[in-house]
mmCIF file of C-alpha atoms and ligand atoms in Angstrom:
data_model
loop_
_atom_site.group_PDB
_atom_site.id
_atom_site.type_symbol
_atom_site.label_atom_id
_atom_site.label_comp_id
_atom_site.label_asym_id
_atom_site.label_seq_id
_atom_site.Cartn_x
_atom_site.Cartn_y
_atom_site.Cartn_z
ATOM 1 C CA UNK A 1 -53.531 -3.077 -40.470
ATOM 2 C CA UNK A 2 -52.056 -4.181 -43.770
ATOM 3 C CA UNK A 3 -55.117 -3.087 -45.720
ATOM 4 C CA UNK A 4 -55.035 0.263 -43.906
ATOM 5 C CA UNK A 5 -51.457 0.809 -45.057
ATOM 6 C CA UNK A 6 -52.395 -0.091 -48.606
ATOM 7 C CA UNK A 7 -55.380 2.210 -48.415
ATOM 8 C CA UNK A 8 -53.289 5.186 -47.281
ATOM 9 C CA UNK A 9 -50.589 4.317 -49.802
ATOM 10 C CA UNK A 10 -53.104 4.429 -52.642
ATOM 11 C CA UNK A 11 -54.660 7.611 -51.263
ATOM 12 C CA UNK A 12 -51.235 9.258 -51.074
ATOM 13 C CA UNK A 13 -50.374 8.278 -54.657
ATOM 14 C CA UNK A 14 -53.728 9.530 -55.847
ATOM 15 C CA UNK A 15 -53.276 12.906 -54.126
ATOM 16 C CA UNK A 16 -49.702 13.200 -55.432
ATOM 17 C CA UNK A 17 -50.980 12.419 -58.915
ATOM 18 C CA UNK A 18 -53.799 14.973 -58.663
ATOM 19 C CA UNK A 19 -51.421 17.692 -57.486
ATOM 20 C CA UNK A 20 -48.791 17.141 -60.156
ATOM 21 C CA UNK A 21 -51.527 16.690 -62.727
ATOM 22 C CA UNK A 22 -53.099 20.046 -61.845
ATOM 23 C CA UNK A 23 -49.789 21.852 -61.883
ATOM 24 C CA UNK A 24 -49.022 20.497 -65.334
ATOM 25 C CA UNK A 25 -52.114 22.110 -66.785
ATOM 26 C CA UNK A 26 -52.195 25.505 -68.449
ATOM 27 C CA UNK A 27 -55.707 26.885 -68.144
ATOM 28 C CA UNK A 28 -55.842 30.585 -68.844
ATOM 29 C CA UNK A 29 -57.653 33.365 -70.652
ATOM 30 C CA UNK A 30 -56.241 34.437 -73.997
ATOM 31 C CA UNK A 31 -58.680 37.178 -75.005
ATOM 32 C CA UNK A 32 -61.911 38.908 -73.968
ATOM 33 C CA UNK A 33 -64.242 40.837 -76.249
ATOM 34 C CA UNK A 34 -67.390 42.615 -75.100
ATOM 35 C CA UNK A 35 -69.866 44.595 -77.137
ATOM 36 C CA UNK A 36 -73.087 46.349 -76.232
ATOM 37 C CA UNK A 37 -75.971 46.181 -78.702
ATOM 38 C CA UNK A 38 -78.034 48.756 -76.820
ATOM 39 C CA UNK A 39 -76.076 51.468 -75.052
ATOM 40 C CA UNK A 40 -79.251 52.971 -73.646
ATOM 41 C CA UNK A 41 -79.586 49.871 -71.447
ATOM 42 C CA UNK A 42 -76.122 48.360 -70.983
ATOM 43 C CA UNK A 43 -72.863 50.336 -71.117
ATOM 44 C CA UNK A 44 -69.451 48.634 -71.035
ATOM 45 C CA UNK A 45 -66.662 50.539 -69.263
ATOM 46 C CA UNK A 46 -64.052 47.836 -69.116
ATOM 47 C CA UNK A 47 -63.477 44.424 -70.667
ATOM 48 C CA UNK A 48 -59.845 43.510 -70.298
ATOM 49 C CA UNK A 49 -57.344 40.819 -69.422
ATOM 50 C CA UNK A 50 -54.400 41.554 -67.191
ATOM 51 C CA UNK A 51 -51.276 39.396 -67.175
ATOM 52 C CA UNK A 52 -50.282 38.466 -63.615
ATOM 53 C CA UNK A 53 -47.574 35.945 -64.465
ATOM 54 C CA UNK A 54 -46.736 33.272 -67.018
ATOM 55 C CA UNK A 55 -49.651 31.039 -66.053
ATOM 56 C CA UNK A 56 -52.293 33.506 -64.885
ATOM 57 C CA UNK A 57 -54.255 36.187 -66.734
ATOM 58 C CA UNK A 58 -57.089 37.826 -64.832
ATOM 59 C CA UNK A 59 -60.290 39.008 -66.424
ATOM 60 C CA UNK A 60 -61.770 42.346 -65.428
ATOM 61 C CA UNK A 61 -65.183 43.469 -66.570
ATOM 62 C CA UNK A 62 -67.205 46.492 -65.581
ATOM 63 C CA UNK A 63 -70.539 47.533 -67.037
ATOM 64 C CA UNK A 64 -73.667 49.402 -66.012
ATOM 65 C CA UNK A 65 -77.294 48.351 -66.376
ATOM 66 C CA UNK A 66 -78.974 51.746 -66.781
ATOM 67 C CA UNK A 67 -82.568 50.633 -66.057
ATOM 68 C CA UNK A 68 -83.658 47.668 -63.918
ATOM 69 C CA UNK A 69 -83.702 44.401 -65.870
ATOM 70 C CA UNK A 70 -86.325 41.949 -64.633
ATOM 71 C CA UNK A 71 -86.261 39.395 -67.418
ATOM 72 C CA UNK A 72 -82.715 38.285 -68.196
ATOM 73 C CA UNK A 73 -81.599 35.471 -70.416
ATOM 74 C CA UNK A 74 -78.233 34.315 -71.681
ATOM 75 C CA UNK A 75 -77.280 32.156 -74.626
ATOM 76 C CA UNK A 76 -74.173 30.228 -73.567
ATOM 77 C CA UNK A 77 -72.247 28.596 -76.363
ATOM 78 C CA UNK A 78 -68.915 26.793 -76.268
ATOM 79 C CA UNK A 79 -66.617 26.561 -79.272
ATOM 80 C CA UNK A 80 -63.369 24.682 -79.749
ATOM 81 C CA UNK A 81 -60.792 25.719 -82.308
ATOM 82 C CA UNK A 82 -60.164 23.394 -85.261
ATOM 83 C CA UNK A 83 -59.893 25.280 -88.577
ATOM 84 C CA UNK A 84 -61.902 28.123 -87.049
ATOM 85 C CA UNK A 85 -64.068 27.815 -83.966
ATOM 86 C CA UNK A 86 -66.536 24.920 -84.086
ATOM 87 C CA UNK A 87 -69.493 24.398 -81.699
ATOM 88 C CA UNK A 88 -68.434 22.151 -78.849
ATOM 89 C CA UNK A 89 -70.271 20.440 -75.958
ATOM 90 C CA UNK A 90 -73.107 22.868 -75.277
ATOM 91 C CA UNK A 91 -75.282 25.633 -76.646
ATOM 92 C CA UNK A 92 -77.928 26.500 -74.105
ATOM 93 C CA UNK A 93 -80.337 29.271 -73.322
ATOM 94 C CA UNK A 94 -80.575 30.081 -69.664
ATOM 95 C CA UNK A 95 -83.171 31.998 -67.677
ATOM 96 C CA UNK A 96 -80.756 33.944 -65.449
ATOM 97 C CA UNK A 97 -83.348 34.947 -62.832
ATOM 98 C CA UNK A 98 -84.333 31.310 -62.390
ATOM 99 C CA UNK A 99 -80.704 30.149 -62.434
ATOM 100 C CA UNK A 100 -79.490 32.437 -59.623
ATOM 101 C CA UNK A 101 -82.176 30.850 -57.426
ATOM 102 C CA UNK A 102 -81.860 27.195 -58.356
ATOM 103 C CA UNK A 103 -78.698 26.619 -60.514
ATOM 104 C CA UNK A 104 -80.864 24.316 -62.590
ATOM 105 C CA UNK A 105 -78.434 23.738 -65.476
ATOM 106 C CA UNK A 106 -75.290 21.626 -64.909
ATOM 107 C CA UNK A 107 -73.134 23.306 -67.624
ATOM 108 C CA UNK A 108 -74.053 26.795 -66.451
ATOM 109 C CA UNK A 109 -73.354 25.675 -62.891
ATOM 110 C CA UNK A 110 -69.756 24.805 -63.845
ATOM 111 C CA UNK A 111 -69.301 28.146 -65.652
ATOM 112 C CA UNK A 112 -70.807 30.111 -62.753
ATOM 113 C CA UNK A 113 -68.770 28.113 -60.230
ATOM 114 C CA UNK A 114 -65.583 29.319 -61.940
ATOM 115 C CA UNK A 115 -66.284 33.015 -61.403
ATOM 116 C CA UNK A 116 -68.897 33.504 -58.707
ATOM 117 C CA UNK A 117 -66.360 34.558 -56.074
ATOM 118 C CA UNK A 118 -64.959 37.285 -58.377
ATOM 119 C CA UNK A 119 -68.214 39.089 -59.113
ATOM 120 C CA UNK A 120 -71.144 40.966 -57.592
ATOM 121 C CA UNK A 121 -73.266 39.206 -60.195
ATOM 122 C CA UNK A 122 -74.778 36.632 -57.856
ATOM 123 C CA UNK A 123 -78.025 37.960 -56.441
ATOM 124 C CA UNK A 124 -81.682 37.629 -57.364
ATOM 125 C CA UNK A 125 -83.327 39.745 -60.083
ATOM 126 C CA UNK A 126 -83.752 42.592 -60.942
ATOM 127 C CA UNK A 127 -80.280 43.746 -62.004
ATOM 128 C CA UNK A 128 -79.418 47.440 -62.139
ATOM 129 C CA UNK A 129 -76.229 49.507 -61.772
ATOM 130 C CA UNK A 130 -72.603 48.387 -61.852
ATOM 131 C CA UNK A 131 -71.871 44.795 -62.782
ATOM 132 C CA UNK A 132 -68.319 43.815 -62.017
ATOM 133 C CA UNK A 133 -65.988 40.881 -62.526
ATOM 134 C CA UNK A 134 -62.613 41.616 -60.924
ATOM 135 C CA UNK A 135 -59.416 39.556 -60.803
ATOM 136 C CA UNK A 136 -61.070 36.438 -62.192
ATOM 137 C CA UNK A 137 -58.608 33.707 -63.159
ATOM 138 C CA UNK A 138 -59.037 30.081 -64.165
ATOM 139 C CA UNK A 139 -58.026 27.142 -62.014
ATOM 140 C CA UNK A 140 -58.123 23.548 -63.263
ATOM 141 C CA UNK A 141 -59.374 22.460 -59.831
ATOM 142 C CA UNK A 142 -62.649 24.309 -60.483
ATOM 143 C CA UNK A 143 -63.519 21.949 -63.333
ATOM 144 C CA UNK A 144 -65.284 18.679 -62.485
ATOM 145 C CA UNK A 145 -62.915 16.853 -64.865
ATOM 146 C CA UNK A 146 -60.277 17.477 -67.531
ATOM 147 C CA UNK A 147 -61.224 18.666 -71.011
ATOM 148 C CA UNK A 148 -59.314 17.997 -74.250
ATOM 149 C CA UNK A 149 -56.292 20.252 -74.818
ATOM 150 C CA UNK A 150 -57.041 23.141 -77.143
ATOM 151 C CA UNK A 151 -58.234 26.683 -77.664
ATOM 152 C CA UNK A 152 -61.773 27.481 -76.613
ATOM 153 C CA UNK A 153 -64.293 30.280 -76.870
ATOM 154 C CA UNK A 154 -67.207 30.758 -74.504
ATOM 155 C CA UNK A 155 -69.697 33.117 -76.092
ATOM 156 C CA UNK A 156 -72.422 34.628 -73.926
ATOM 157 C CA UNK A 157 -75.187 36.724 -75.472
ATOM 158 C CA UNK A 158 -77.185 38.497 -72.796
ATOM 159 C CA UNK A 159 -80.856 39.304 -73.319
ATOM 160 C CA UNK A 160 -83.165 41.673 -71.447
ATOM 161 C CA UNK A 161 -86.881 41.314 -72.232
ATOM 162 C CA UNK A 162 -85.960 38.620 -74.769
ATOM 163 C CA UNK A 163 -83.829 40.989 -76.871
ATOM 164 C CA UNK A 164 -80.023 40.814 -77.131
ATOM 165 C CA UNK A 165 -78.344 43.662 -75.195
ATOM 166 C CA UNK A 166 -74.669 42.728 -75.113
ATOM 167 C CA UNK A 167 -72.224 39.952 -75.804
ATOM 168 C CA UNK A 168 -69.169 38.739 -73.899
ATOM 169 C CA UNK A 169 -66.732 36.483 -75.724
ATOM 170 C CA UNK A 170 -64.141 34.786 -73.591
ATOM 171 C CA UNK A 171 -61.221 32.928 -75.134
ATOM 172 C CA UNK A 172 -59.087 30.514 -73.177
ATOM 173 C CA UNK A 173 -56.562 27.758 -73.589
ATOM 174 C CA UNK A 174 -56.523 24.429 -71.790
ATOM 175 C CA UNK A 175 -53.280 22.530 -72.255
ATOM 176 C CA UNK A 176 -51.860 19.518 -70.512
ATOM 177 C CA UNK A 177 -48.237 20.534 -70.379
ATOM 178 C CA UNK A 178 -46.662 17.136 -69.696
HETATM 179 C C1 NAG B 1 -82.797 49.401 -75.571
HETATM 180 O O1 NAG B 1 -82.907 49.869 -74.240
HETATM 181 C C2 NAG B 1 -84.072 50.622 -73.951
HETATM 182 C C3 NAG B 1 -84.008 51.000 -72.479
HETATM 183 O O2 NAG B 1 -83.066 51.959 -72.260
HETATM 184 C C4 NAG B 1 -85.312 49.819 -74.221
HETATM 185 O O3 NAG B 1 -86.472 50.628 -74.014
HETATM 186 C C5 NAG B 1 -85.309 49.312 -75.648
HETATM 187 O O4 NAG B 1 -86.420 48.448 -75.846
HETATM 188 C C6 NAG B 1 -84.025 48.547 -75.900
HETATM 189 N N1 NAG B 1 -83.974 48.124 -77.305
HETATM 190 C C7 NAG B 1 -83.874 46.846 -77.633
HETATM 191 C C8 NAG B 1 -83.800 46.588 -79.132
HETATM 192 O O5 NAG B 1 -83.839 45.944 -76.829
HETATM 193 C C1 NAG B 2 -49.266 33.222 -60.635
HETATM 194 O O1 NAG B 2 -50.215 33.999 -59.916
HETATM 195 C C2 NAG B 2 -51.186 33.231 -59.228
HETATM 196 C C3 NAG B 2 -52.250 34.169 -58.683
HETATM 197 O O2 NAG B 2 -51.695 35.223 -57.960
HETATM 198 C C4 NAG B 2 -50.498 32.411 -58.162
HETATM 199 O O3 NAG B 2 -51.449 31.645 -57.441
HETATM 200 C C5 NAG B 2 -49.492 31.500 -58.818
HETATM 201 O O4 NAG B 2 -48.750 30.797 -57.830
HETATM 202 C C6 NAG B 2 -48.517 32.306 -59.691
HETATM 203 N N1 NAG B 2 -47.692 31.378 -60.462
HETATM 204 C C7 NAG B 2 -46.389 31.571 -60.673
HETATM 205 C C8 NAG B 2 -45.709 30.565 -61.519
HETATM 206 O O5 NAG B 2 -45.809 32.548 -60.198
HETATM 207 C C1 NAG B 3 -66.697 50.736 -63.055
HETATM 208 O O1 NAG B 3 -66.797 51.775 -63.996
HETATM 209 C C2 NAG B 3 -67.459 52.933 -63.476
HETATM 210 C C3 NAG B 3 -67.612 53.943 -64.602
HETATM 211 O O2 NAG B 3 -66.374 54.205 -65.233
HETATM 212 C C4 NAG B 3 -66.649 53.491 -62.304
HETATM 213 O O3 NAG B 3 -67.341 54.610 -61.742
HETATM 214 C C5 NAG B 3 -66.494 52.412 -61.253
HETATM 215 O O4 NAG B 3 -65.652 52.877 -60.199
HETATM 216 C C6 NAG B 3 -65.872 51.168 -61.868
HETATM 217 N N1 NAG B 3 -65.813 50.121 -60.839
HETATM 218 C C7 NAG B 3 -64.764 49.312 -60.713
HETATM 219 C C8 NAG B 3 -64.811 48.337 -59.594
HETATM 220 O O5 NAG B 3 -63.798 49.359 -61.476
HETATM 221 C C1 NAG B 4 -72.017 36.582 -53.752
HETATM 222 O O1 NAG B 4 -70.654 36.967 -53.672
HETATM 223 C C2 NAG B 4 -70.305 37.539 -52.406
HETATM 224 C C3 NAG B 4 -68.882 38.039 -52.517
HETATM 225 O O2 NAG B 4 -67.995 37.031 -52.902
HETATM 226 C C4 NAG B 4 -70.489 36.464 -51.338
HETATM 227 O O3 NAG B 4 -70.177 37.019 -50.079
HETATM 228 C C5 NAG B 4 -71.939 35.995 -51.345
HETATM 229 O O4 NAG B 4 -72.099 34.928 -50.447
HETATM 230 C C6 NAG B 4 -72.339 35.501 -52.747
HETATM 231 N N1 NAG B 4 -73.757 35.188 -52.784
HETATM 232 C C7 NAG B 4 -74.234 34.093 -53.357
HETATM 233 C C8 NAG B 4 -75.722 33.964 -53.365
HETATM 234 O O5 NAG B 4 -73.490 33.229 -53.848
#
């Protein structure tokens, strides 16, 4: 009985801590830049942030793959700002067609987990037609654990047939606002 009370007491404190901890975090987009390197294969219509309120900016992307892409790769690189943006944590090349089937890379799995519910970009290859990310916003709860406070850049260079076709650069801030 006594140990049960202690157990629930600790559980309650832990939950209270997690909740207040999450609310004290600012985790939001600060900028988005997209550029096509080959407008005869990938056209960008929209690449924009929209301010919803003080703590939330949504990201909205819309592009068209003009011909079916069967071999898709992405170079995912994280940067953290410290006198300019410096490489941070990971720089990986991902086979997208393999990833959408097996989520074989843990870093990419975290990134994809953040936005998969806001996109139609979650099916098997090939990819053709409109690719959309709509109303995507960041939530600290979607991260497996906290990251150091700071300004970050996630750069994604997308390849079709092993050649770069477009880049998406996503800037965000993560700040423990205690
Ligand atoms: C650009 O896209 C076209 C398809 O529309 C493709 O044939 C060509 O190889 C691409 N160029 C590069 C450099 O990837
Ligand atoms: C900001 O908007 C998000 C998403 O709609 C919402 O969940 C959150 O409660 C809002 N925060 C404030 C401070 O209004
Ligand atoms: C994406 O852009 C295309 C071309 O401008 C447009 O036809 C389509 O409705 C847009 N889709 C969304 C969801 O904004
Ligand atoms: C893709 O996203 C749609 C819309 O959110 C969802 O219904 C579907 O289950 C997702 N598919 C996969 C493979 O995650």
